Amino acid sequence: HSHILSIIQLGRPTMKKYDNGKSAQISSFLVGIAPVQETVPPVSSTSDSIDDDVCRAYYKLEEAFERYSLSPNINSQTFITNVSLDGRKALHWPFPILKAGTKRKSTQQTHIIGVDCGSAPGGWTKYLKEQTVCTEIFSIDPGEMAKSISSLSGVNHLKMTAADAIPKISEILALRRKCDDCDGIAIWVSDMCVHELTKQVDIFLLAKNADIFRPGMAFVLTIKCNVGHAKDRFDDLTRNEVKRLEHVGAYGLKIIHLFSNRNGERTVMGFI
């Protein structure tokens, strides 16, 4: 086949009553068609190769950033910071400001640190490296990273658990603060496998308490439920995790059910 047709339903159907007394169910859809070579590879795949895992993870994070930027009720002025690139302020920084296929600016001077928690095999690290303004990335995972990613300039694979990696990063940043103007992590993304729904936020708060975040740090967290729940129940549990984040000062929060999320996953994005 040469093209792919995509049809996406927006929200749930609603009932509309007409003047003649009749009613009908109304649904809204987005419809698009694109050549195969311009579409994202399917999330579901029968291949078990590391390259395919990297590809799926890469586009999962890309979808998250795209969906967040299109979210209603998000005040874009909130995300204009004092960090500038090539003499101009970066909107939605440090969310991606480079489009796919563009080259990284070689004149960039600001040192910007990202963390990818649960990084193996490396799709999210690859995305941070290629499509954001991060100049250095700590990739945390006891598992193996794809060599093509772990060997990238600026990528540091910490082959250990997040609980062990956080104190190590804290030590590294403490030493740098004595020598330069290092002010902490600029973006934290985590798609790590967890057995308890609350664990994702637990680790995030552990890192916050270690004082390794810079003010206004952006984050992307995948909340995962490994036990069967009805959709509404899982949405409620995710909102509980968002309240925990709000309690410690997170803002601009958005819960997104990505097309590439499993049924029991929700992606939470925001700043802190």
PDB file of C-alpha atoms in Angstrom:
ATOM      1  CA  HIS A   1       0.000   0.000   0.000  1.00  0.00           C
ATOM      2  CA  SER A   2       1.147   3.553  -0.638  1.00  0.00           C
ATOM      3  CA  HIS A   3      -0.833   5.621   1.897  1.00  0.00           C
ATOM      4  CA  ILE A   4      -2.191   5.331   5.445  1.00  0.00           C
ATOM      5  CA  LEU A   5      -5.593   6.684   6.471  1.00  0.00           C
ATOM      6  CA  SER A   6      -5.899   7.700  10.132  1.00  0.00           C
ATOM      7  CA  ILE A   7      -9.247   8.297  11.857  1.00  0.00           C
ATOM      8  CA  ILE A   8      -9.270   9.505  15.461  1.00  0.00           C
ATOM      9  CA  GLN A   9     -12.386  10.043  17.550  1.00  0.00           C
ATOM     10  CA  LEU A  10     -12.296  13.150  19.749  1.00  0.00           C
ATOM     11  CA  GLY A  11     -13.842  12.458  23.135  1.00  0.00           C
ATOM     12  CA  ARG A  12     -17.050  10.575  23.741  1.00  0.00           C
ATOM     13  CA  PRO A  13     -20.203  10.831  21.582  1.00  0.00           C
ATOM     14  CA  THR A  14     -22.862  13.293  22.730  1.00  0.00           C
ATOM     15  CA  MET A  15     -26.627  13.308  22.191  1.00  0.00           C
ATOM     16  CA  LYS A  16     -28.132  16.229  20.289  1.00  0.00           C
ATOM     17  CA  LYS A  17     -31.846  17.018  20.277  1.00  0.00           C
ATOM     18  CA  TYR A  18     -33.439  18.678  17.256  1.00  0.00           C
ATOM     19  CA  ASP A  19     -36.477  20.982  17.052  1.00  0.00           C
ATOM     20  CA  ASN A  20     -38.579  18.179  15.563  1.00  0.00           C
ATOM     21  CA  GLY A  21     -38.154  16.167  18.759  1.00  0.00           C
ATOM     22  CA  LYS A  22     -35.738  13.677  17.302  1.00  0.00           C
ATOM     23  CA  SER A  23     -32.257  13.130  18.713  1.00  0.00           C
ATOM     24  CA  ALA A  24     -29.029  11.757  17.318  1.00  0.00           C
ATOM     25  CA  GLN A  25     -25.639  10.728  18.591  1.00  0.00           C
ATOM     26  CA  ILE A  26     -22.923  13.169  17.488  1.00  0.00           C
ATOM     27  CA  SER A  27     -19.223  12.354  17.330  1.00  0.00           C
ATOM     28  CA  SER A  28     -16.225  14.400  16.189  1.00  0.00           C
ATOM     29  CA  PHE A  29     -13.308  12.904  14.292  1.00  0.00           C
ATOM     30  CA  LEU A  30      -9.931  13.922  12.925  1.00  0.00           C
ATOM     31  CA  VAL A  31      -9.185  12.343   9.550  1.00  0.00           C
ATOM     32  CA  GLY A  32      -5.858  12.409   7.773  1.00  0.00           C
ATOM     33  CA  ILE A  33      -4.069  10.618   4.964  1.00  0.00           C
ATOM     34  CA  ALA A  34      -0.323  10.503   4.365  1.00  0.00           C
ATOM     35  CA  PRO A  35       2.213   8.573   2.261  1.00  0.00           C
ATOM     36  CA  VAL A  36       3.625   5.536   4.057  1.00  0.00           C
ATOM     37  CA  GLN A  37       7.153   6.976   4.080  1.00  0.00           C
ATOM     38  CA  GLU A  38       5.955  10.041   5.999  1.00  0.00           C
ATOM     39  CA  THR A  39       4.137   8.197   8.785  1.00  0.00           C
ATOM     40  CA  VAL A  40       5.320   6.929  12.155  1.00  0.00           C
ATOM     41  CA  PRO A  41       5.891   3.154  12.225  1.00  0.00           C
ATOM     42  CA  PRO A  42       3.108   1.274  14.062  1.00  0.00           C
ATOM     43  CA  VAL A  43       3.552   1.014  17.805  1.00  0.00           C
ATOM     44  CA  SER A  44       2.566  -2.650  17.725  1.00  0.00           C
ATOM     45  CA  SER A  45       5.190  -4.802  16.074  1.00  0.00           C
ATOM     46  CA  THR A  46       6.133  -8.475  15.875  1.00  0.00           C
ATOM     47  CA  SER A  47       9.819  -7.573  15.858  1.00  0.00           C
ATOM     48  CA  ASP A  48      11.849  -7.867  19.067  1.00  0.00           C
ATOM     49  CA  SER A  49      14.943  -6.010  17.898  1.00  0.00           C
ATOM     50  CA  ILE A  50      16.506  -3.275  20.028  1.00  0.00           C
ATOM     51  CA  ASP A  51      16.284  -0.881  17.085  1.00  0.00           C
ATOM     52  CA  ASP A  52      12.507  -1.340  16.942  1.00  0.00           C
ATOM     53  CA  ASP A  53      12.212  -0.771  20.704  1.00  0.00           C
ATOM     54  CA  VAL A  54      14.243   2.437  20.370  1.00  0.00           C
ATOM     55  CA  CYS A  55      12.050   3.587  17.489  1.00  0.00           C
ATOM     56  CA  ARG A  56       8.779   2.993  19.352  1.00  0.00           C
ATOM     57  CA  ALA A  57      10.043   4.773  22.483  1.00  0.00           C
ATOM     58  CA  TYR A  58      11.390   7.702  20.434  1.00  0.00           C
ATOM     59  CA  TYR A  59       8.033   8.395  18.811  1.00  0.00           C
ATOM     60  CA  LYS A  60       6.204   7.919  22.110  1.00  0.00           C
ATOM     61  CA  LEU A  61       8.087  10.872  23.589  1.00  0.00           C
ATOM     62  CA  GLU A  62       7.656  12.860  20.390  1.00  0.00           C
ATOM     63  CA  GLU A  63       3.896  12.349  20.594  1.00  0.00           C
ATOM     64  CA  ALA A  64       3.905  13.500  24.224  1.00  0.00           C
ATOM     65  CA  PHE A  65       5.623  16.788  23.385  1.00  0.00           C
ATOM     66  CA  GLU A  66       3.392  17.410  20.389  1.00  0.00           C
ATOM     67  CA  ARG A  67       0.216  16.665  22.351  1.00  0.00           C
ATOM     68  CA  TYR A  68       1.282  18.882  25.253  1.00  0.00           C
ATOM     69  CA  SER A  69       2.014  21.828  22.979  1.00  0.00           C
ATOM     70  CA  LEU A  70      -1.501  21.532  21.518  1.00  0.00           C
ATOM     71  CA  SER A  71      -3.244  21.216  24.887  1.00  0.00           C
ATOM     72  CA  PRO A  72      -5.965  23.784  25.648  1.00  0.00           C
ATOM     73  CA  ASN A  73      -5.784  25.945  28.779  1.00  0.00           C
ATOM     74  CA  ILE A  74      -1.978  25.916  28.776  1.00  0.00           C
ATOM     75  CA  ASN A  75      -0.597  29.444  29.149  1.00  0.00           C
ATOM     76  CA  SER A  76       2.419  29.564  26.848  1.00  0.00           C
ATOM     77  CA  GLN A  77       3.741  32.639  28.677  1.00  0.00           C
ATOM     78  CA  THR A  78       4.348  30.435  31.710  1.00  0.00           C
ATOM     79  CA  PHE A  79       7.098  28.627  29.872  1.00  0.00           C
ATOM     80  CA  ILE A  80       9.219  31.512  28.615  1.00  0.00           C
ATOM     81  CA  THR A  81      12.438  31.405  30.617  1.00  0.00           C
ATOM     82  CA  ASN A  82      15.641  33.396  30.841  1.00  0.00           C
ATOM     83  CA  VAL A  83      17.559  30.741  28.915  1.00  0.00           C
ATOM     84  CA  SER A  84      18.355  31.988  25.421  1.00  0.00           C
ATOM     85  CA  LEU A  85      19.662  30.289  22.319  1.00  0.00           C
ATOM     86  CA  ASP A  86      21.416  32.344  19.692  1.00  0.00           C
ATOM     87  CA  GLY A  87      20.273  35.527  21.405  1.00  0.00           C
ATOM     88  CA  ARG A  88      16.575  34.649  21.557  1.00  0.00           C
ATOM     89  CA  LYS A  89      14.405  33.230  24.316  1.00  0.00           C
ATOM     90  CA  ALA A  90      13.202  29.667  23.855  1.00  0.00           C
ATOM     91  CA  LEU A  91       9.430  29.189  23.979  1.00  0.00           C
ATOM     92  CA  HIS A  92       8.246  26.123  25.906  1.00  0.00           C
ATOM     93  CA  TRP A  93      11.872  25.578  26.894  1.00  0.00           C
ATOM     94  CA  PRO A  94      13.227  22.993  27.364  1.00  0.00           C
ATOM     95  CA  PHE A  95      10.493  21.234  25.462  1.00  0.00           C
ATOM     96  CA  PRO A  96      11.678  20.691  21.881  1.00  0.00           C
ATOM     97  CA  ILE A  97      12.349  23.769  19.794  1.00  0.00           C
ATOM     98  CA  LEU A  98      14.064  21.900  16.958  1.00  0.00           C
ATOM     99  CA  LYS A  99      11.990  20.152  14.332  1.00  0.00           C
ATOM    100  CA  ALA A 100      12.817  16.694  13.070  1.00  0.00           C
ATOM    101  CA  GLY A 101      15.551  16.818  10.456  1.00  0.00           C
ATOM    102  CA  THR A 102      17.072  20.119  11.568  1.00  0.00           C
ATOM    103  CA  LYS A 103      20.673  20.353  12.693  1.00  0.00           C
ATOM    104  CA  ARG A 104      21.671  21.189  16.256  1.00  0.00           C
ATOM    105  CA  LYS A 105      23.088  24.673  16.679  1.00  0.00           C
ATOM    106  CA  SER A 106      26.851  24.358  17.107  1.00  0.00           C
ATOM    107  CA  THR A 107      27.063  27.838  18.654  1.00  0.00           C
ATOM    108  CA  GLN A 108      24.964  26.893  21.690  1.00  0.00           C
ATOM    109  CA  GLN A 109      26.862  27.814  24.875  1.00  0.00           C
ATOM    110  CA  THR A 110      24.370  27.044  27.652  1.00  0.00           C
ATOM    111  CA  HIS A 111      24.975  23.687  29.374  1.00  0.00           C
ATOM    112  CA  ILE A 112      21.597  21.995  29.775  1.00  0.00           C
ATOM    113  CA  ILE A 113      21.263  18.666  31.584  1.00  0.00           C
ATOM    114  CA  GLY A 114      18.522  16.098  31.026  1.00  0.00           C
ATOM    115  CA  VAL A 115      17.765  12.835  32.818  1.00  0.00           C
ATOM    116  CA  ASP A 116      16.136   9.798  31.230  1.00  0.00           C
ATOM    117  CA  CYS A 117      15.047   7.442  34.028  1.00  0.00           C
ATOM    118  CA  GLY A 118      14.452   3.859  32.913  1.00  0.00           C
ATOM    119  CA  SER A 119      16.242   4.641  29.685  1.00  0.00           C
ATOM    120  CA  ALA A 120      17.092   1.254  28.126  1.00  0.00           C
ATOM    121  CA  PRO A 121      17.272   0.648  25.252  1.00  0.00           C
ATOM    122  CA  GLY A 122      17.530   4.412  24.674  1.00  0.00           C
ATOM    123  CA  GLY A 123      14.665   5.807  22.613  1.00  0.00           C
ATOM    124  CA  TRP A 124      13.888   8.678  24.979  1.00  0.00           C
ATOM    125  CA  THR A 125      17.577   9.496  25.400  1.00  0.00           C
ATOM    126  CA  LYS A 126      17.931   9.618  21.629  1.00  0.00           C
ATOM    127  CA  TYR A 127      14.984  11.994  21.389  1.00  0.00           C
ATOM    128  CA  LEU A 128      16.358  14.298  24.078  1.00  0.00           C
ATOM    129  CA  LYS A 129      19.702  14.366  22.310  1.00  0.00           C
ATOM    130  CA  GLU A 130      18.329  15.020  18.837  1.00  0.00           C
ATOM    131  CA  GLN A 131      15.208  17.105  19.386  1.00  0.00           C
ATOM    132  CA  THR A 132      15.732  19.175  22.539  1.00  0.00           C
ATOM    133  CA  VAL A 133      18.278  21.710  23.700  1.00  0.00           C
ATOM    134  CA  CYS A 134      19.900  19.248  26.151  1.00  0.00           C
ATOM    135  CA  THR A 135      23.688  19.129  25.865  1.00  0.00           C
ATOM    136  CA  GLU A 136      24.193  16.336  28.419  1.00  0.00           C
ATOM    137  CA  ILE A 137      21.941  13.428  29.391  1.00  0.00           C
ATOM    138  CA  PHE A 138      22.166  11.047  32.332  1.00  0.00           C
ATOM    139  CA  SER A 139      20.515   7.803  31.200  1.00  0.00           C
ATOM    140  CA  ILE A 140      19.539   5.683  34.195  1.00  0.00           C
ATOM    141  CA  ASP A 141      18.871   1.977  33.754  1.00  0.00           C
ATOM    142  CA  PRO A 142      20.468  -1.256  35.038  1.00  0.00           C
ATOM    143  CA  GLY A 143      19.709  -2.750  31.625  1.00  0.00           C
ATOM    144  CA  GLU A 144      21.671  -2.470  28.389  1.00  0.00           C
ATOM    145  CA  MET A 145      21.463   0.599  26.189  1.00  0.00           C
ATOM    146  CA  ALA A 146      21.724   0.391  22.424  1.00  0.00           C
ATOM    147  CA  LYS A 147      25.400   1.032  21.619  1.00  0.00           C
ATOM    148  CA  SER A 148      24.461   3.558  18.950  1.00  0.00           C
ATOM    149  CA  ILE A 149      22.896   5.696  21.704  1.00  0.00           C
ATOM    150  CA  SER A 150      25.133   5.090  24.724  1.00  0.00           C
ATOM    151  CA  SER A 151      28.121   6.093  22.563  1.00  0.00           C
ATOM    152  CA  LEU A 152      26.616   9.474  21.639  1.00  0.00           C
ATOM    153  CA  SER A 153      28.500  12.539  22.811  1.00  0.00           C
ATOM    154  CA  GLY A 154      27.054  13.889  26.042  1.00  0.00           C
ATOM    155  CA  VAL A 155      25.224  10.674  26.981  1.00  0.00           C
ATOM    156  CA  ASN A 156      26.204   9.129  30.325  1.00  0.00           C
ATOM    157  CA  HIS A 157      24.734   5.698  31.002  1.00  0.00           C
ATOM    158  CA  LEU A 158      24.361   5.100  34.744  1.00  0.00           C
ATOM    159  CA  LYS A 159      23.893   1.330  34.815  1.00  0.00           C
ATOM    160  CA  MET A 160      22.062   1.135  38.129  1.00  0.00           C
ATOM    161  CA  THR A 161      18.647   1.666  39.670  1.00  0.00           C
ATOM    162  CA  ALA A 162      17.182   5.152  39.988  1.00  0.00           C
ATOM    163  CA  ALA A 163      17.478   5.001  43.782  1.00  0.00           C
ATOM    164  CA  ASP A 164      21.234   4.435  43.427  1.00  0.00           C
ATOM    165  CA  ALA A 165      21.697   6.903  40.574  1.00  0.00           C
ATOM    166  CA  ILE A 166      20.096   9.915  42.283  1.00  0.00           C
ATOM    167  CA  PRO A 167      22.780  10.238  45.016  1.00  0.00           C
ATOM    168  CA  LYS A 168      25.468   9.790  42.347  1.00  0.00           C
ATOM    169  CA  ILE A 169      24.031  12.588  40.206  1.00  0.00           C
ATOM    170  CA  SER A 170      23.762  14.735  43.322  1.00  0.00           C
ATOM    171  CA  GLU A 171      27.477  14.232  43.993  1.00  0.00           C
ATOM    172  CA  ILE A 172      28.387  15.069  40.390  1.00  0.00           C
ATOM    173  CA  LEU A 173      26.330  18.262  40.404  1.00  0.00           C
ATOM    174  CA  ALA A 174      27.700  19.309  43.820  1.00  0.00           C
ATOM    175  CA  LEU A 175      31.254  19.130  42.459  1.00  0.00           C
ATOM    176  CA  ARG A 176      30.314  21.095  39.338  1.00  0.00           C
ATOM    177  CA  ARG A 177      28.607  23.829  41.352  1.00  0.00           C
ATOM    178  CA  LYS A 178      31.927  24.553  43.008  1.00  0.00           C
ATOM    179  CA  CYS A 179      33.564  25.108  39.621  1.00  0.00           C
ATOM    180  CA  ASP A 180      30.936  26.645  37.361  1.00  0.00           C
ATOM    181  CA  ASP A 181      27.360  27.889  37.175  1.00  0.00           C
ATOM    182  CA  CYS A 182      25.733  24.442  36.996  1.00  0.00           C
ATOM    183  CA  ASP A 183      22.256  24.889  38.454  1.00  0.00           C
ATOM    184  CA  GLY A 184      20.759  21.424  38.169  1.00  0.00           C
ATOM    185  CA  ILE A 185      18.703  19.235  35.878  1.00  0.00           C
ATOM    186  CA  ALA A 186      16.606  21.030  33.269  1.00  0.00           C
ATOM    187  CA  ILE A 187      14.361  18.173  32.169  1.00  0.00           C
ATOM    188  CA  TRP A 188      13.463  14.810  33.723  1.00  0.00           C
ATOM    189  CA  VAL A 189      11.729  12.118  31.663  1.00  0.00           C
ATOM    190  CA  SER A 190      10.816   8.695  32.984  1.00  0.00           C
ATOM    191  CA  ASP A 191       9.174   5.705  31.341  1.00  0.00           C
ATOM    192  CA  MET A 192      10.737   3.194  33.738  1.00  0.00           C
ATOM    193  CA  CYS A 193       9.042  -0.098  34.554  1.00  0.00           C
ATOM    194  CA  VAL A 194       7.469  -0.044  38.007  1.00  0.00           C
ATOM    195  CA  HIS A 195       5.399  -2.619  39.888  1.00  0.00           C
ATOM    196  CA  GLU A 196       3.494  -0.083  41.981  1.00  0.00           C
ATOM    197  CA  LEU A 197       1.501   2.789  40.508  1.00  0.00           C
ATOM    198  CA  THR A 198       2.899   5.299  43.018  1.00  0.00           C
ATOM    199  CA  LYS A 199       6.547   4.349  42.422  1.00  0.00           C
ATOM    200  CA  GLN A 200       7.035   6.676  39.455  1.00  0.00           C
ATOM    201  CA  VAL A 201       6.197   9.760  41.508  1.00  0.00           C
ATOM    202  CA  ASP A 202       8.032   8.325  44.540  1.00  0.00           C
ATOM    203  CA  ILE A 203      11.301   8.273  42.585  1.00  0.00           C
ATOM    204  CA  PHE A 204      10.619  11.723  41.152  1.00  0.00           C
ATOM    205  CA  LEU A 205      10.111  13.160  44.647  1.00  0.00           C
ATOM    206  CA  LEU A 206      13.247  11.375  45.846  1.00  0.00           C
ATOM    207  CA  ALA A 207      15.174  13.235  43.150  1.00  0.00           C
ATOM    208  CA  LYS A 208      13.484  16.528  44.065  1.00  0.00           C
ATOM    209  CA  ASN A 209      14.435  16.094  47.720  1.00  0.00           C
ATOM    210  CA  ALA A 210      18.043  15.501  46.629  1.00  0.00           C
ATOM    211  CA  ASP A 211      18.035  19.116  45.361  1.00  0.00           C
ATOM    212  CA  ILE A 212      19.174  18.242  41.852  1.00  0.00           C
ATOM    213  CA  PHE A 213      16.365  20.013  39.957  1.00  0.00           C
ATOM    214  CA  ARG A 214      16.813  23.520  38.594  1.00  0.00           C
ATOM    215  CA  PRO A 215      13.903  25.962  39.033  1.00  0.00           C
ATOM    216  CA  GLY A 216      11.274  25.520  36.344  1.00  0.00           C
ATOM    217  CA  MET A 217      12.445  22.032  35.404  1.00  0.00           C
ATOM    218  CA  ALA A 218      10.243  20.255  32.856  1.00  0.00           C
ATOM    219  CA  PHE A 219       9.199  16.644  33.358  1.00  0.00           C
ATOM    220  CA  VAL A 220       7.454  13.759  31.631  1.00  0.00           C
ATOM    221  CA  LEU A 221       6.330  10.787  33.733  1.00  0.00           C
ATOM    222  CA  THR A 222       4.546   7.620  32.639  1.00  0.00           C
ATOM    223  CA  ILE A 223       2.146   6.459  35.361  1.00  0.00           C
ATOM    224  CA  LYS A 224       1.725   2.693  35.020  1.00  0.00           C
ATOM    225  CA  CYS A 225      -0.888   0.384  36.454  1.00  0.00           C
ATOM    226  CA  ASN A 226       0.050  -3.286  36.210  1.00  0.00           C
ATOM    227  CA  VAL A 227      -3.156  -4.511  37.849  1.00  0.00           C
ATOM    228  CA  GLY A 228      -6.473  -4.479  36.044  1.00  0.00           C
ATOM    229  CA  HIS A 229      -8.605  -1.397  36.690  1.00  0.00           C
ATOM    230  CA  ALA A 230     -11.526   0.146  34.889  1.00  0.00           C
ATOM    231  CA  LYS A 231     -10.600   3.221  32.859  1.00  0.00           C
ATOM    232  CA  ASP A 232     -12.377   5.645  35.198  1.00  0.00           C
ATOM    233  CA  ARG A 233     -10.722   4.095  38.236  1.00  0.00           C
ATOM    234  CA  PHE A 234      -7.277   4.369  36.679  1.00  0.00           C
ATOM    235  CA  ASP A 235      -7.930   7.976  35.699  1.00  0.00           C
ATOM    236  CA  ASP A 236      -8.796   8.684  39.347  1.00  0.00           C
ATOM    237  CA  LEU A 237      -5.576   7.026  40.534  1.00  0.00           C
ATOM    238  CA  THR A 238      -3.560   9.108  38.070  1.00  0.00           C
ATOM    239  CA  ARG A 239      -5.218  12.293  39.306  1.00  0.00           C
ATOM    240  CA  ASN A 240      -4.154  11.311  42.826  1.00  0.00           C
ATOM    241  CA  GLU A 241      -0.543  11.200  41.633  1.00  0.00           C
ATOM    242  CA  VAL A 242      -0.979  14.614  40.005  1.00  0.00           C
ATOM    243  CA  LYS A 243      -2.195  15.983  43.344  1.00  0.00           C
ATOM    244  CA  ARG A 244       1.016  14.726  44.940  1.00  0.00           C
ATOM    245  CA  LEU A 245       2.978  16.663  42.324  1.00  0.00           C
ATOM    246  CA  GLU A 246       0.881  19.795  42.821  1.00  0.00           C
ATOM    247  CA  HIS A 247       1.491  19.553  46.567  1.00  0.00           C
ATOM    248  CA  VAL A 248       5.247  19.990  46.019  1.00  0.00           C
ATOM    249  CA  GLY A 249       4.863  22.901  43.601  1.00  0.00           C
ATOM    250  CA  ALA A 250       4.417  21.361  40.144  1.00  0.00           C
ATOM    251  CA  TYR A 251       2.496  23.493  37.641  1.00  0.00           C
ATOM    252  CA  GLY A 252       1.325  23.442  34.028  1.00  0.00           C
ATOM    253  CA  LEU A 253       0.295  19.834  34.646  1.00  0.00           C
ATOM    254  CA  LYS A 254      -1.384  17.813  31.954  1.00  0.00           C
ATOM    255  CA  ILE A 255      -2.542  14.181  31.909  1.00  0.00           C
ATOM    256  CA  ILE A 256      -2.404  12.663  28.428  1.00  0.00           C
ATOM    257  CA  HIS A 257      -3.404   9.180  27.274  1.00  0.00           C
ATOM    258  CA  LEU A 258      -1.028   8.830  24.344  1.00  0.00           C
ATOM    259  CA  PHE A 259      -1.911   6.702  21.367  1.00  0.00           C
ATOM    260  CA  SER A 260       1.309   4.837  22.143  1.00  0.00           C
ATOM    261  CA  ASN A 261       0.389   4.352  25.833  1.00  0.00           C
ATOM    262  CA  ARG A 262      -0.940   0.997  26.909  1.00  0.00           C
ATOM    263  CA  ASN A 263      -4.468   0.884  28.341  1.00  0.00           C
ATOM    264  CA  GLY A 264      -3.049   1.075  31.856  1.00  0.00           C
ATOM    265  CA  GLU A 265      -0.682   3.982  31.216  1.00  0.00           C
ATOM    266  CA  ARG A 266      -1.090   7.735  31.426  1.00  0.00           C
ATOM    267  CA  THR A 267       1.566  10.351  30.658  1.00  0.00           C
ATOM    268  CA  VAL A 268       1.856  13.290  33.064  1.00  0.00           C
ATOM    269  CA  MET A 269       3.743  16.404  31.942  1.00  0.00           C
ATOM    270  CA  GLY A 270       4.499  19.722  33.546  1.00  0.00           C
ATOM    271  CA  PHE A 271       7.075  21.894  35.306  1.00  0.00           C
ATOM    272  CA  ILE A 272       8.334  22.203  38.849  1.00  0.00           C
TER     273      ILE A 272
END
